[in-house]
mmCIF file of N, CA and C and ligand atoms in Angstrom:
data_model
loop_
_atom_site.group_PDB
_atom_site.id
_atom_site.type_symbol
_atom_site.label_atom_id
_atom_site.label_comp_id
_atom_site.label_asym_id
_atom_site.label_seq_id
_atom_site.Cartn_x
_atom_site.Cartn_y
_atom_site.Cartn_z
ATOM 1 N N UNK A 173 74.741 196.028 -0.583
ATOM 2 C CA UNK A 173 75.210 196.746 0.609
ATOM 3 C C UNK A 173 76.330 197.725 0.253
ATOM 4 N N UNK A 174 77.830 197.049 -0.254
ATOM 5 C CA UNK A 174 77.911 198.441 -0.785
ATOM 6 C C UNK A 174 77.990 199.370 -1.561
ATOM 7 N N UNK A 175 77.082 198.524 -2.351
ATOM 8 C CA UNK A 175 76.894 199.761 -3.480
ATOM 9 C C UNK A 175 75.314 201.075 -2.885
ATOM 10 N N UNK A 176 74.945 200.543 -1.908
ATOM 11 C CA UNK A 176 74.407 201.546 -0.933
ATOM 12 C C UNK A 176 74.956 202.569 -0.405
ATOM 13 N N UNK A 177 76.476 202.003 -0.180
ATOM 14 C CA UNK A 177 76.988 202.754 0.980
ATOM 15 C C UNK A 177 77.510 203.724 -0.181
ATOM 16 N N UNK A 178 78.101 203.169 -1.428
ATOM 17 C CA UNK A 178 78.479 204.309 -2.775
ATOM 18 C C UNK A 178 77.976 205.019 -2.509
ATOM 19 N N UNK A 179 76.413 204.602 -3.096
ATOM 20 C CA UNK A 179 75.836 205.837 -2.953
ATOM 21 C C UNK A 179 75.550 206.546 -2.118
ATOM 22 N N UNK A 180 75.379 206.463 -1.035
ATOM 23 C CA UNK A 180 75.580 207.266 0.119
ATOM 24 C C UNK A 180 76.170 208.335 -0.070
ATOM 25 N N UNK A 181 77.639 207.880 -0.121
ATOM 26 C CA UNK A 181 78.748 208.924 -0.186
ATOM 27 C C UNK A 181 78.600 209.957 -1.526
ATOM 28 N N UNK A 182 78.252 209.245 -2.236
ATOM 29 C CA UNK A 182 77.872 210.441 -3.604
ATOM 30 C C UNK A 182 76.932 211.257 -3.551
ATOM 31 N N UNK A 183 75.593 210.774 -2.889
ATOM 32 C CA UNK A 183 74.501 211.628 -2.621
ATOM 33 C C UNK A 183 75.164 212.494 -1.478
ATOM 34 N N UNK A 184 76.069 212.316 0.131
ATOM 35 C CA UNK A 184 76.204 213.372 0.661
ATOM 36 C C UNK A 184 77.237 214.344 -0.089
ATOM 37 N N UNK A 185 78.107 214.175 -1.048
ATOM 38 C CA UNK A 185 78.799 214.859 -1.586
ATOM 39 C C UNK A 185 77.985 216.032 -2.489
ATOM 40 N N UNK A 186 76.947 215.572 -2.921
ATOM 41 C CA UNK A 186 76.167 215.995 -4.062
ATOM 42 C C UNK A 186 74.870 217.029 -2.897
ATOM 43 N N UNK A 187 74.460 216.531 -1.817
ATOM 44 C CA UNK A 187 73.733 217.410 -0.817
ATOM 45 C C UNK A 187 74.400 218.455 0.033
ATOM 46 N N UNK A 188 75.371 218.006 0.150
ATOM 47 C CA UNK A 188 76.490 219.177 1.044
ATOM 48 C C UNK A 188 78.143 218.898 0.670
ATOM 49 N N UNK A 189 77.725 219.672 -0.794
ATOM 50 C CA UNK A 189 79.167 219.977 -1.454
ATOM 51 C C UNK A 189 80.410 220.223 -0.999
ATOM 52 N N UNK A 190 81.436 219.909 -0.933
ATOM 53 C CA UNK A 190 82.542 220.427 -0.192
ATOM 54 C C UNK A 190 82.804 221.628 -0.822
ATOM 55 N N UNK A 191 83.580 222.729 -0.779
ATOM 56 C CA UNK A 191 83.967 223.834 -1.861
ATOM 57 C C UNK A 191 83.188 224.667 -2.486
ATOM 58 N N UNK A 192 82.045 224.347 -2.288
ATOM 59 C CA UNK A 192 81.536 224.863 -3.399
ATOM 60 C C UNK A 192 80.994 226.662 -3.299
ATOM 61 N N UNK A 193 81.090 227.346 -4.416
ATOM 62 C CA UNK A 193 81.135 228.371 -4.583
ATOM 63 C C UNK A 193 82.232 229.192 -5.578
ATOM 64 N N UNK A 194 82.803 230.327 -5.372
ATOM 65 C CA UNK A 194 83.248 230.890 -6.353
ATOM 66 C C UNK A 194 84.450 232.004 -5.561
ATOM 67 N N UNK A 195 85.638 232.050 -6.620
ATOM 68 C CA UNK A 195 86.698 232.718 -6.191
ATOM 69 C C UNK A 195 87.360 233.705 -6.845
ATOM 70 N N UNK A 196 87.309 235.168 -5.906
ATOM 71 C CA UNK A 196 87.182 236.257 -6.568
ATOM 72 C C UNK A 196 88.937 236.101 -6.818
ATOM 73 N N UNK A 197 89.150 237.030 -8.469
ATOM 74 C CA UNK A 197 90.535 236.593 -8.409
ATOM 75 C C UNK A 197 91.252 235.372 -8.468
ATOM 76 N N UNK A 198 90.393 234.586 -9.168
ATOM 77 C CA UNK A 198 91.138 233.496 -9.324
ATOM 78 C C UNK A 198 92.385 233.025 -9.926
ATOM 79 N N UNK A 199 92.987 232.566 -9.643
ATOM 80 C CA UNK A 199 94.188 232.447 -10.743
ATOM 81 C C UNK A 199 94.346 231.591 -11.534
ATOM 82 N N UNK A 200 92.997 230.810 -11.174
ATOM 83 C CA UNK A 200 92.663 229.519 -12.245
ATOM 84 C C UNK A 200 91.263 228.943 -12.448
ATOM 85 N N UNK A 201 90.773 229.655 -13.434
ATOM 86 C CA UNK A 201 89.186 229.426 -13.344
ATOM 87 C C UNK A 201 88.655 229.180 -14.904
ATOM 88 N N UNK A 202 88.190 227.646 -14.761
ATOM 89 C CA UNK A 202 87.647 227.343 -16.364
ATOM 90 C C UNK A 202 86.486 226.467 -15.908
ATOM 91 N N UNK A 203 85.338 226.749 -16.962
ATOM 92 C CA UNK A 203 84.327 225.952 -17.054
ATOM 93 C C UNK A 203 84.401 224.799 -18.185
ATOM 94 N N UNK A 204 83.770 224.061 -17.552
ATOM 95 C CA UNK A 204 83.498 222.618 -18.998
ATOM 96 C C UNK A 204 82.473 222.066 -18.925
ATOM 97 N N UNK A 205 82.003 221.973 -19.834
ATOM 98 C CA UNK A 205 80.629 221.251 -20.571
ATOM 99 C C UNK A 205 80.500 219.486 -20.626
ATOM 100 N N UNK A 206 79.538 219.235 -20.184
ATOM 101 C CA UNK A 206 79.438 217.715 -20.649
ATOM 102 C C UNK A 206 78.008 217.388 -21.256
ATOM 103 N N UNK A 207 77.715 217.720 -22.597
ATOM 104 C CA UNK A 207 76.533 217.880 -23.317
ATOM 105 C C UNK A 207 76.171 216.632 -23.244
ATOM 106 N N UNK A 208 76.936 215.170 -23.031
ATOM 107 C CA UNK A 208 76.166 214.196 -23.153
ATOM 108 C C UNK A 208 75.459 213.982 -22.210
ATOM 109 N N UNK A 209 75.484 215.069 -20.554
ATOM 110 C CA UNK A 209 74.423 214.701 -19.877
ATOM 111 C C UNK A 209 73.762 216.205 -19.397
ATOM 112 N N UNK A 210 74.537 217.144 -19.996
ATOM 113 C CA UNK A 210 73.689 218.670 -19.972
ATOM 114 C C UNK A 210 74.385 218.964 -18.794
ATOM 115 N N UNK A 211 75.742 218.076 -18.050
ATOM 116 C CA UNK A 211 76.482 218.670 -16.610
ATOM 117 C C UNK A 211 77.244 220.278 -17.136
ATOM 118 N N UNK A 212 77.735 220.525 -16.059
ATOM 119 C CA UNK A 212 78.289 221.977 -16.413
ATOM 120 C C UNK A 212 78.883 222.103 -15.096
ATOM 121 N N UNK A 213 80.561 222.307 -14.937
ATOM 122 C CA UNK A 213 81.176 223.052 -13.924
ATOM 123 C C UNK A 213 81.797 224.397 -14.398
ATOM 124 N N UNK A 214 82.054 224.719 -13.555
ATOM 125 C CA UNK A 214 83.856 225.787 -12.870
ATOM 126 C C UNK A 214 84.589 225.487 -11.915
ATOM 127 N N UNK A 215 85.783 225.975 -12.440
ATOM 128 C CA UNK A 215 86.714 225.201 -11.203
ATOM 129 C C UNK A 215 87.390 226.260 -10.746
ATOM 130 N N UNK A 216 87.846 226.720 -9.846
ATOM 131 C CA UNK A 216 88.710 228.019 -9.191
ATOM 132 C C UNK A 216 89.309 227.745 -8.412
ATOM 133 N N UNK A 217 90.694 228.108 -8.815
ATOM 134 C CA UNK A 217 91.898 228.164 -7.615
ATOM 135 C C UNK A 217 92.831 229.226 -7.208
ATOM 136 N N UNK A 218 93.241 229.573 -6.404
ATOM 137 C CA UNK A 218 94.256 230.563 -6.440
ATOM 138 C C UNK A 218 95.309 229.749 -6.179
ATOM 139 N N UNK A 219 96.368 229.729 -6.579
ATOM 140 C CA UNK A 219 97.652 229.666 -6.950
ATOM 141 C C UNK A 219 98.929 229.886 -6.159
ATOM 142 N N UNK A 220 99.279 229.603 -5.177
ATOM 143 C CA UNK A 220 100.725 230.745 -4.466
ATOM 144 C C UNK A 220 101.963 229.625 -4.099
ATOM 145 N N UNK A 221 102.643 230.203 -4.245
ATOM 146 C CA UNK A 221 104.294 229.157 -4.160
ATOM 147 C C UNK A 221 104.220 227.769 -4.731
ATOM 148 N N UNK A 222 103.635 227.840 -5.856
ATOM 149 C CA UNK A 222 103.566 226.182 -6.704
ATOM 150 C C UNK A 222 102.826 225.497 -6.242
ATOM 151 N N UNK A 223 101.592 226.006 -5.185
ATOM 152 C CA UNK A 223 100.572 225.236 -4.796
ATOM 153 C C UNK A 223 99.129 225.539 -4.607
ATOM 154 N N UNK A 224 98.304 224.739 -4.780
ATOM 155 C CA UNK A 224 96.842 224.807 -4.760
ATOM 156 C C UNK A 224 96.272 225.723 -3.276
ATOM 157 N N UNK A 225 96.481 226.682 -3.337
ATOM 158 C CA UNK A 225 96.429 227.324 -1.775
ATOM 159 C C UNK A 225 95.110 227.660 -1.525
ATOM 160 N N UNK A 226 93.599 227.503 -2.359
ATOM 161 C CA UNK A 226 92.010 227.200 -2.460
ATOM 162 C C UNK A 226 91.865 227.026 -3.404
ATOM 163 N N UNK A 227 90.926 225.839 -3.380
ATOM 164 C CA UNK A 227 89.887 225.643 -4.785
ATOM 165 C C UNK A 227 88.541 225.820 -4.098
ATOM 166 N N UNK A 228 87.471 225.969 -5.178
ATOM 167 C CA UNK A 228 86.368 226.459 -5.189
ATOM 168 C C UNK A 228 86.060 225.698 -6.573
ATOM 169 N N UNK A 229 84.899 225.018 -6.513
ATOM 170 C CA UNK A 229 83.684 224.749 -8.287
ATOM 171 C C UNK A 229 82.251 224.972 -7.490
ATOM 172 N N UNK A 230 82.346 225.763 -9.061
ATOM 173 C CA UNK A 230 80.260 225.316 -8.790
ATOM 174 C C UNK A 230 79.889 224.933 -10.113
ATOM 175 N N UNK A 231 78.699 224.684 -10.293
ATOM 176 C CA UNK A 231 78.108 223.820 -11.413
ATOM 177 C C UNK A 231 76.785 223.634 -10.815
ATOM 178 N N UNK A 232 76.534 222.577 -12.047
ATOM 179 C CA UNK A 232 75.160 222.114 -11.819
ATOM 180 C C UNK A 232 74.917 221.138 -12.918
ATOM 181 N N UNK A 233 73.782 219.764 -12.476
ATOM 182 C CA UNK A 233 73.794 218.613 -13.375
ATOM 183 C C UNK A 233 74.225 217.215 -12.715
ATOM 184 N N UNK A 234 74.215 216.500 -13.052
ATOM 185 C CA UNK A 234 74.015 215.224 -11.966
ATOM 186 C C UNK A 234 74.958 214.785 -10.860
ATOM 187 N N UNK A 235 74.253 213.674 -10.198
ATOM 188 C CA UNK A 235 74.817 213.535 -8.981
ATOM 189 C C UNK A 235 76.228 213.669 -8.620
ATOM 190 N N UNK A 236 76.369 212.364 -9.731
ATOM 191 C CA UNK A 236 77.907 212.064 -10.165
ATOM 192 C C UNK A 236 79.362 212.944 -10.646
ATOM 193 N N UNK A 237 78.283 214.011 -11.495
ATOM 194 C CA UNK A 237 79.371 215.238 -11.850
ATOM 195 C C UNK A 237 79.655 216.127 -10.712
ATOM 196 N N UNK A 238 79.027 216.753 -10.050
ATOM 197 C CA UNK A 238 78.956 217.577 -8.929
ATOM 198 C C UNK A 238 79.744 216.817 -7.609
ATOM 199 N N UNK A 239 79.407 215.196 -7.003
ATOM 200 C CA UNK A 239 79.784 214.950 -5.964
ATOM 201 C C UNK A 239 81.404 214.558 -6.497
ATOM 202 N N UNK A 240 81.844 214.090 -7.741
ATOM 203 C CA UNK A 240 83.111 213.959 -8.156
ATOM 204 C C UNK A 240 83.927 215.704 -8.063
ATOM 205 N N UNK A 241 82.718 216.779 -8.527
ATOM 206 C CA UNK A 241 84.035 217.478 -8.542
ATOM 207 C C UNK A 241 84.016 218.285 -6.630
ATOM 208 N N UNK A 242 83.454 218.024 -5.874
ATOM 209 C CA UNK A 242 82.990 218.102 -4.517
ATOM 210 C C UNK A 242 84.724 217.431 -4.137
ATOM 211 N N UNK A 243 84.873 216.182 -4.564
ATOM 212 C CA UNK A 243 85.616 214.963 -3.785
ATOM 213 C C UNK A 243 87.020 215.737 -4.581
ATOM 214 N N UNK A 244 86.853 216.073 -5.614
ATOM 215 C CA UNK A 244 88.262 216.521 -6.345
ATOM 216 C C UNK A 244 88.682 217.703 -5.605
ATOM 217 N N UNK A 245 88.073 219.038 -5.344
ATOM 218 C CA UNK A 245 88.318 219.819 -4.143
ATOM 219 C C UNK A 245 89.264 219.596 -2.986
ATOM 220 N N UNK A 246 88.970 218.326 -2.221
ATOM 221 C CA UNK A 246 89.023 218.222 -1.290
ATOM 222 C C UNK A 246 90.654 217.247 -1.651
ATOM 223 N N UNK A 247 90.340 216.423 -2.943
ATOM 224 C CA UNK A 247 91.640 215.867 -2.776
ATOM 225 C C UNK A 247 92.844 216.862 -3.027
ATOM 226 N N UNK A 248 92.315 218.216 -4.132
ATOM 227 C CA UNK A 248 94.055 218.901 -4.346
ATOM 228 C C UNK A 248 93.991 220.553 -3.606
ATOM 229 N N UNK A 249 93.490 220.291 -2.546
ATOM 230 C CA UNK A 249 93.637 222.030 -2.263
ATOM 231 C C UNK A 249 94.766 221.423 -1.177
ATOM 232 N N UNK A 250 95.652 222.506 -1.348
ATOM 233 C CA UNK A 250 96.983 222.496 -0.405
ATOM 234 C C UNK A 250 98.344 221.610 -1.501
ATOM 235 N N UNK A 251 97.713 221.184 -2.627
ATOM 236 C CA UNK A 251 98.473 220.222 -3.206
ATOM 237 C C UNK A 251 99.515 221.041 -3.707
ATOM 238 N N UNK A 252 101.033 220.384 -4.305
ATOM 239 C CA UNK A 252 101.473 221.191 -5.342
ATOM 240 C C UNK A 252 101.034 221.049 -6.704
ATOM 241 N N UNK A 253 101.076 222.121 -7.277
ATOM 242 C CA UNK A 253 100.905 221.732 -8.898
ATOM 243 C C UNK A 253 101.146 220.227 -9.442
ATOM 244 N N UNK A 254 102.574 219.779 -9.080
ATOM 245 C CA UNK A 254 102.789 218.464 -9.683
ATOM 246 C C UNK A 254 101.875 217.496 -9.104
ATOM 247 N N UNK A 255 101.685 217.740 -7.801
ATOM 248 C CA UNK A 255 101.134 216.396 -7.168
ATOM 249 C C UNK A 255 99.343 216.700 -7.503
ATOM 250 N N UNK A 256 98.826 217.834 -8.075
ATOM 251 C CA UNK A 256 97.455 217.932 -8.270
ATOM 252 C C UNK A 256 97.580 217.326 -9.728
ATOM 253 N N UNK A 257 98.594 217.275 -10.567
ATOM 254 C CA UNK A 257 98.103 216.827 -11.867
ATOM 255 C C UNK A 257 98.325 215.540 -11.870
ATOM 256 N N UNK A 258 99.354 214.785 -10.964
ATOM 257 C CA UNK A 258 99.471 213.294 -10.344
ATOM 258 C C UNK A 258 97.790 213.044 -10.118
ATOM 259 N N UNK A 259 97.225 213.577 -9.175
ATOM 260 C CA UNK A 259 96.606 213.015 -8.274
ATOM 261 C C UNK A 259 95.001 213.102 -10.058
ATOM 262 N N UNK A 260 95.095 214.239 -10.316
ATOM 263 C CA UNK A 260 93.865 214.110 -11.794
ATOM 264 C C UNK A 260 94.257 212.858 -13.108
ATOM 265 N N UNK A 261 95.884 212.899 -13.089
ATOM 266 C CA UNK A 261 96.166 211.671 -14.282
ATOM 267 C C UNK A 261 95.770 210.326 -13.471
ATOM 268 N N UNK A 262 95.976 210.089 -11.851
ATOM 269 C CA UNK A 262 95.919 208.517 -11.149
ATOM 270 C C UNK A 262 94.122 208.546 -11.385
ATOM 271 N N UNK A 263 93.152 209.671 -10.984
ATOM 272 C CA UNK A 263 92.172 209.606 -10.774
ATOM 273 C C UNK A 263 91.334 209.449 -12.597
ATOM 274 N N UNK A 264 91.895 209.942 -13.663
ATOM 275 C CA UNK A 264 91.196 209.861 -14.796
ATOM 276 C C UNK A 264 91.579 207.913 -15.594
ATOM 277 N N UNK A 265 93.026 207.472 -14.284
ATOM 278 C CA UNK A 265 93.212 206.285 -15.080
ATOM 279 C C UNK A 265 92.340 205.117 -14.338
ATOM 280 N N UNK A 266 91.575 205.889 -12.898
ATOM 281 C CA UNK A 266 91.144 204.618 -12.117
ATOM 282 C C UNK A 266 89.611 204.854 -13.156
ATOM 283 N N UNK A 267 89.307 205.759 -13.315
ATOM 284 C CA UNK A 267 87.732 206.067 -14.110
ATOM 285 C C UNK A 267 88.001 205.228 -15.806
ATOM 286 N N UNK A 268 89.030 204.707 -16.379
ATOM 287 C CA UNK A 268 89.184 203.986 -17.418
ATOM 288 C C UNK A 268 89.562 202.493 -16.895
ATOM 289 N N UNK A 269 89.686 202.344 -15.739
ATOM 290 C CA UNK A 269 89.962 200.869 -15.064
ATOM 291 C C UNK A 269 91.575 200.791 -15.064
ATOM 292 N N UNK A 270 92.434 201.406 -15.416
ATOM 293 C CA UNK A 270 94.105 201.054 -15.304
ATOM 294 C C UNK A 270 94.742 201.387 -14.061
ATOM 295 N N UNK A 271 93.733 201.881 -12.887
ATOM 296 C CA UNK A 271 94.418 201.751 -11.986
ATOM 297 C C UNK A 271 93.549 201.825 -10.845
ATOM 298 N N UNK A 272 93.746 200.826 -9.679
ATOM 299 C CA UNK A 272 93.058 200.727 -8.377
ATOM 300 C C UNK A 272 92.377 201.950 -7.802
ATOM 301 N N UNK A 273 91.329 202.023 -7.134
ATOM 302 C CA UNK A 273 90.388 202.995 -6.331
ATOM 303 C C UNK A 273 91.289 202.774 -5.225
ATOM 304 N N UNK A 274 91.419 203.734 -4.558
ATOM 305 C CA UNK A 274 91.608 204.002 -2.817
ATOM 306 C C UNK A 274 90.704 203.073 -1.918
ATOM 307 N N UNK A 275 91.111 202.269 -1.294
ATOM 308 C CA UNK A 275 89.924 201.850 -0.509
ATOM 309 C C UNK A 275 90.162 202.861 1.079
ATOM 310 N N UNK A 276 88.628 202.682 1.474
ATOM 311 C CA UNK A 276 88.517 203.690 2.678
ATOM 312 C C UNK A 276 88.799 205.490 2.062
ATOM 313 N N UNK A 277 88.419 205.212 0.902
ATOM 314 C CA UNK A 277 88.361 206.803 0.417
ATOM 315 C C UNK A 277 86.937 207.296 -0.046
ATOM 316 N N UNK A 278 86.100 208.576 -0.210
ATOM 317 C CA UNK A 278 85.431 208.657 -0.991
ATOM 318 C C UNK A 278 85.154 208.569 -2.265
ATOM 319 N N UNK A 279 86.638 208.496 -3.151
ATOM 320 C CA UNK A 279 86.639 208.721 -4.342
ATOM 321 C C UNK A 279 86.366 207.266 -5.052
ATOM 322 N N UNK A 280 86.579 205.958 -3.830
ATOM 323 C CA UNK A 280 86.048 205.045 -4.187
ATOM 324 C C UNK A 280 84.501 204.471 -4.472
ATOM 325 N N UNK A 281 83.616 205.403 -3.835
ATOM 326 C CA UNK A 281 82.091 205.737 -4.120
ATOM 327 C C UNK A 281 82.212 206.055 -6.222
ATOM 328 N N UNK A 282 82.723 205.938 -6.838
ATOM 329 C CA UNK A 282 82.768 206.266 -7.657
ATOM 330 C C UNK A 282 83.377 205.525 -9.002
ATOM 331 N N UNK A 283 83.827 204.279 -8.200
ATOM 332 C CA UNK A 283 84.395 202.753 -9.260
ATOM 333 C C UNK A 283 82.815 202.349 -10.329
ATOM 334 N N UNK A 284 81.746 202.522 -9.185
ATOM 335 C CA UNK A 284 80.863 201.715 -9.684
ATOM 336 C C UNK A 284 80.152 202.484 -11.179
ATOM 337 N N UNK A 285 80.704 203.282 -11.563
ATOM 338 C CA UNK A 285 80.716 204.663 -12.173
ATOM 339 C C UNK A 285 81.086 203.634 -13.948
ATOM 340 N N UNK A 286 82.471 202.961 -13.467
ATOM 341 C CA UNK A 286 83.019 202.182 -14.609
ATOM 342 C C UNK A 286 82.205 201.721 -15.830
ATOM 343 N N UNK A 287 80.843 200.950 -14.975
ATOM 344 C CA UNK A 287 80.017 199.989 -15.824
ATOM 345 C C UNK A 287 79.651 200.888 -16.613
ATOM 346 N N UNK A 288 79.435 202.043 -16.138
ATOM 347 C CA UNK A 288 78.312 202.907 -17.440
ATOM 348 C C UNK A 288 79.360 203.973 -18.131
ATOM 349 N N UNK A 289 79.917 203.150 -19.119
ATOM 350 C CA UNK A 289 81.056 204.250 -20.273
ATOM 351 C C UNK A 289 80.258 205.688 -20.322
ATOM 352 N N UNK A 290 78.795 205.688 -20.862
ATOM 353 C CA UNK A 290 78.401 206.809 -20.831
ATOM 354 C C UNK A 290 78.657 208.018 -19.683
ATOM 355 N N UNK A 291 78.667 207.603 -18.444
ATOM 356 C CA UNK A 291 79.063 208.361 -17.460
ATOM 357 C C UNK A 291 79.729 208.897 -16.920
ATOM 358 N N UNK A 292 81.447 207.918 -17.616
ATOM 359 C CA UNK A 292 82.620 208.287 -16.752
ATOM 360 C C UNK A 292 82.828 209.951 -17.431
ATOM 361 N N UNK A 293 82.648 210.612 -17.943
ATOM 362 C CA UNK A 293 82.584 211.965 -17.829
ATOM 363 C C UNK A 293 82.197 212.973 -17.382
ATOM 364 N N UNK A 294 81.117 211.994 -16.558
ATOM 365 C CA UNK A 294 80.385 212.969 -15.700
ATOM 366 C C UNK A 294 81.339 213.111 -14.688
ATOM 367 N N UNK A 295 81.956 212.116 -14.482
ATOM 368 C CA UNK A 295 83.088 211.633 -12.932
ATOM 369 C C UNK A 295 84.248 212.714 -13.317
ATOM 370 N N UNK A 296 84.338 212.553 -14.668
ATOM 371 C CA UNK A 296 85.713 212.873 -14.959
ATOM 372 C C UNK A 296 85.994 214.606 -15.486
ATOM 373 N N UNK A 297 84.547 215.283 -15.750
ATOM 374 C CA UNK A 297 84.485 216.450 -15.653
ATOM 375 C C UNK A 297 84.985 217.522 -15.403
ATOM 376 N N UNK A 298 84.669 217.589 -14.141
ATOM 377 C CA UNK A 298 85.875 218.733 -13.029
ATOM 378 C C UNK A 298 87.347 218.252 -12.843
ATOM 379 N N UNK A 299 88.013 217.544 -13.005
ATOM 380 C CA UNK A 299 89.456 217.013 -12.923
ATOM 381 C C UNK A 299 89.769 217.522 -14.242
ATOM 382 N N UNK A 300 89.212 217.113 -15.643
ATOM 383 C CA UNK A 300 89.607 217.882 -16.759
ATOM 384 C C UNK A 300 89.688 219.379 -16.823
ATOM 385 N N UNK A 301 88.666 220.107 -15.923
ATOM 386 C CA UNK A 301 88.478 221.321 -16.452
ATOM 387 C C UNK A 301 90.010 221.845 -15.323
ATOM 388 N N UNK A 302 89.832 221.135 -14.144
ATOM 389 C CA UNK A 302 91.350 221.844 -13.289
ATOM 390 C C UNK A 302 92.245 221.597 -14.108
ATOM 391 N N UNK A 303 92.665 220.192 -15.088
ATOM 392 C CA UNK A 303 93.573 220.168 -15.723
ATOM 393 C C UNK A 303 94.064 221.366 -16.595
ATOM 394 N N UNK A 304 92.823 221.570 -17.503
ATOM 395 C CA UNK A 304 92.989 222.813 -18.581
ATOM 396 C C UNK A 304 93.019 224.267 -18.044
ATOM 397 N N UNK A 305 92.684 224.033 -16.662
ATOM 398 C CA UNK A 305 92.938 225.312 -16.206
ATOM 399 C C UNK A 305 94.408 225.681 -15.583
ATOM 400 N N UNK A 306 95.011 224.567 -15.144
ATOM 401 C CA UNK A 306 96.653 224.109 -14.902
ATOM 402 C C UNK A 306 97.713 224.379 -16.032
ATOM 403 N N UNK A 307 97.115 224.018 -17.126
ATOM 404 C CA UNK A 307 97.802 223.891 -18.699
ATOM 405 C C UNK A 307 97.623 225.957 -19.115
ATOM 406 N N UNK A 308 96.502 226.389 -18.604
ATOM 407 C CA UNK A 308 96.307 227.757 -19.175
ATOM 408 C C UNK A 308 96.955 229.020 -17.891
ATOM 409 N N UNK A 309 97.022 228.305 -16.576
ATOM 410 C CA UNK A 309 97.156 228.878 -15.522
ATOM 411 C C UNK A 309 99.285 229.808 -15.653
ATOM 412 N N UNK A 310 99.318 230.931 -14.853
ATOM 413 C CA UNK A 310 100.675 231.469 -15.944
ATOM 414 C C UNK A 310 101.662 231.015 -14.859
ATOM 415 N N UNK A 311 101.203 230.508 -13.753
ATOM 416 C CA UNK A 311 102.811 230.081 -12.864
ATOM 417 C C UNK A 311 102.265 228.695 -12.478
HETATM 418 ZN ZN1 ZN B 1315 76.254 213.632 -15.648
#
């Protein structure tokens, strides 16, 4: 039951993307590869007073990569810088097991993710590529 309801939430993330699309002028836009399952994003943000003021990814490649970076969208737009790289270091340590899922969140559709080591990159994808785009981004 709920690993039904997981999936649920991953398949509507993955059928009606949050964000998704592309941002002209971005002030933060990197793609990343995940050859071990052929996934592929971009991540785009514009940038203004130390905060996430839109993100935008598109991609393509499995459920898991796409509805994670769907759910990542939604967790850091409006964020500040600090609290978006908080919120990608809490979210890359719950995908290695060192720290609790949200309950009553979507991002908890995505614990069950753990069992299969092979996968957590698919999860963990788009949070890396905002990271490196944070690390390359000039304010
Ligand atoms: Zn994948």
């Amino acid at each position: 039951m709920m690993r039904e309801l997981y999936t649920q939430v991953i398949m509507d993330h993955y059928q009606r993307p949050r964000n998704r699309g592309t941002l002209e002028g971005a002030d933060l836009e990197e793609h990343l590869l995940n050859p071990l399952c052929g996934d592929e994003v971009t991540v785009y943000a514009h940038l203004r007073d130390g905060k996430v003021a839109d993100v935008k990814f598109d991609g393509r490649g499995c459920s898991i990569s796409q509805a994670s970076a769907s759910m990542m969208t939604e967790r850091l737009m409006g964020r500040s810088r600090e609290e978006a790289e908080k919120e990608i270091r809490t979210f890359k340590a719950m995908m290695i097991g060192e720290k609790e899922f949200p309950a009553m969140d979507d991002l908890a559709a995505l614990k069950g993710v753990i069992q299969y080591p092979s996968r957590i990159k698919c999860a963990t994808l788009a949070w890396t590529a905002f990271q490196n785009g944070l690390d390359n981004a000039e304010n």
